Amino acid sequence: MKIALGFIVLIATLATIAHASDPSPLQDFCVAVNDSMAAVFVNGKICKNPNQVVAEDFFFPGLNKPGNTSNPLGSKVTLVNVNQLPGLNTLGISLARLDFAPYGLNPPHTHPRATEILVVIQGTLYVGFVTSNPADPNQKNELFTKYLYPGDVFVFPQGLIHFQFNVGHENSLAFAGLSSQNPGAITIANAVFGSDPPINPDVLTKAFQVEKNMIDYLQAQFWMNNN
């Protein structure tokens, strides 16, 4: 586990060198106040009185514990963002642990507010991202993929659809740093087919150029999040 912790330090160092997507802080820290205790809403979170800040505001335990991958996707993402670690408020960085069962998948998704840098600790991951729509309508969105092994690092640019798939016969483990205190996640299948209320099937039938019964089937499925 010492090696894994070393990679976490590496991720944090690289993320602080990069330009964060969140606004730069104007003071040493701005420990977040729980939303339920806030009287107003701001872009981020309200600062706790500095005189009441304690070491625990900058501390999160337990990232050494494997996530539960007993689900249809065979993966679990354990987030450490501003909602779990209030001391991250205004610092433009967060962290995630990614656990994969054999052939487990972190399905195609985007982070609307963050670039992600991922390092593999155990196992073999097939990862990739797809570019945004090209200016030339005759070109297709380009897919960049790579097989990653322990010690390998891969970057997923902000906002682009990406995925991670465990292609090995054993469990896989990775850690990811993200350039936002609250990067957000949009899982493509969940958002398109599992929204509440559902998107009008006529819209999806036209968009995907399939029969309506296929859209009805997909919207009837249970779409789960793995975080």
Coordinates of C-alpha atoms in Angstrom, one line a residue, residues 28-142:
D28 CA -5.0 30.5 2.9
F29 CA -8.1 28.3 3.0
C30 CA -11.8 28.4 2.9
V31 CA -13.2 25.3 4.7
A32 CA -16.6 24.6 3.4
V33 CA -19.8 24.9 5.5
N34 CA -22.3 22.1 5.1
D35 CA -24.9 23.2 2.6
S36 CA -27.8 22.4 5.0
M37 CA -26.3 25.1 7.3
A38 CA -25.8 27.7 4.6
A39 CA -28.3 30.6 4.4
V40 CA -27.3 31.4 0.8
F41 CA -26.0 29.6 -2.3
V42 CA -22.7 30.6 -4.0
N43 CA -20.5 29.2 -6.8
G44 CA -18.7 26.8 -4.5
K45 CA -19.4 26.7 -0.8
I46 CA -19.5 29.3 2.0
C47 CA -16.3 29.5 4.2
K48 CA -16.3 28.3 7.7
N49 CA -15.1 30.9 10.3
P50 CA -11.3 30.5 10.3
N51 CA -11.3 30.6 14.1
Q52 CA -13.4 27.4 14.1
V53 CA -11.3 25.5 11.6
V54 CA -9.7 22.3 12.9
A55 CA -7.3 19.7 11.4
E56 CA -10.1 17.3 10.8
D57 CA -11.5 19.7 8.1
F58 CA -8.5 18.8 6.0
F59 CA -8.6 15.1 6.7
F60 CA -10.3 12.1 5.1
P61 CA -9.6 8.5 6.2
G62 CA -10.2 5.1 4.6
L63 CA -9.0 5.4 1.0
N64 CA -7.0 2.3 1.6
K65 CA -10.2 0.2 1.8
P66 CA -11.4 -1.5 -1.4
G67 CA -14.7 -0.3 -2.8
N68 CA -17.6 -2.7 -3.2
T69 CA -17.6 -3.9 -6.8
S70 CA -20.6 -6.3 -6.4
N71 CA -22.8 -4.5 -8.8
P72 CA -23.8 -4.9 -12.5
L73 CA -20.9 -2.7 -13.6
G74 CA -18.3 -4.5 -11.5
S75 CA -16.7 -1.2 -10.4
K76 CA -16.8 1.3 -7.6
V77 CA -15.6 4.9 -7.6
T78 CA -14.8 6.3 -4.1
L79 CA -14.8 10.1 -4.4
V80 CA -12.9 12.5 -2.1
N81 CA -14.2 15.9 -3.2
V82 CA -15.3 19.0 -1.3
N83 CA -18.5 17.2 -0.1
Q84 CA -16.3 14.6 1.7
L85 CA -13.3 16.8 2.6
P86 CA -14.5 20.4 3.3
G87 CA -10.9 21.7 3.4
L88 CA -10.8 21.3 -0.4
N89 CA -13.1 24.2 -0.9
T90 CA -11.5 26.8 -3.3
L91 CA -8.4 24.6 -3.8
G92 CA -9.3 23.3 -7.3
I93 CA -8.4 19.7 -6.7
S94 CA -10.1 16.4 -5.7
L95 CA -9.3 12.7 -5.7
A96 CA -10.9 9.3 -6.4
R97 CA -10.2 5.7 -5.9
L98 CA -11.3 3.3 -8.6
D99 CA -11.8 -0.4 -7.9
F100 CA -12.6 -2.9 -10.6
A101 CA -13.7 -6.5 -10.4
P102 CA -12.5 -8.7 -13.3
Y103 CA -14.0 -7.2 -16.5
G104 CA -15.4 -4.4 -14.4
L105 CA -16.3 -1.1 -16.2
N106 CA -16.4 2.6 -15.3
P107 CA -18.8 3.4 -18.2
P108 CA -18.5 6.3 -20.6
H109 CA -18.9 9.5 -18.7
T110 CA -17.7 13.1 -18.6
H111 CA -16.5 15.5 -15.9
P112 CA -17.9 18.9 -16.9
R113 CA -15.6 20.8 -14.6
A114 CA -12.3 18.9 -14.4
T115 CA -9.5 17.2 -16.2
E116 CA -8.6 13.8 -14.8
I117 CA -5.2 12.2 -14.4
L118 CA -5.3 8.5 -13.6
V119 CA -2.5 6.1 -12.4
V120 CA -2.9 2.3 -12.3
I121 CA -1.8 0.5 -9.2
Q122 CA -2.9 -3.0 -9.9
G123 CA -4.2 -4.9 -12.9
T124 CA -4.7 -4.0 -16.5
L125 CA -7.1 -1.3 -17.7
Y126 CA -8.2 -0.4 -21.2
V127 CA -9.0 3.3 -21.2
G128 CA -9.9 5.9 -23.7
F129 CA -11.6 9.2 -24.5
V130 CA -13.5 10.6 -27.5
T131 CA -12.9 14.1 -28.9
S132 CA -15.6 16.7 -29.3
N133 CA -17.3 17.2 -32.6
P134 CA -14.8 18.1 -35.3
A135 CA -15.2 21.3 -37.3
D136 CA -15.3 19.3 -40.6
P137 CA -18.7 17.5 -40.7
N138 CA -17.1 14.8 -42.9
Q139 CA -14.8 13.8 -40.0
K140 CA -15.8 11.6 -37.1
N141 CA -15.1 12.1 -33.4
E142 CA -11.6 10.6 -32.7

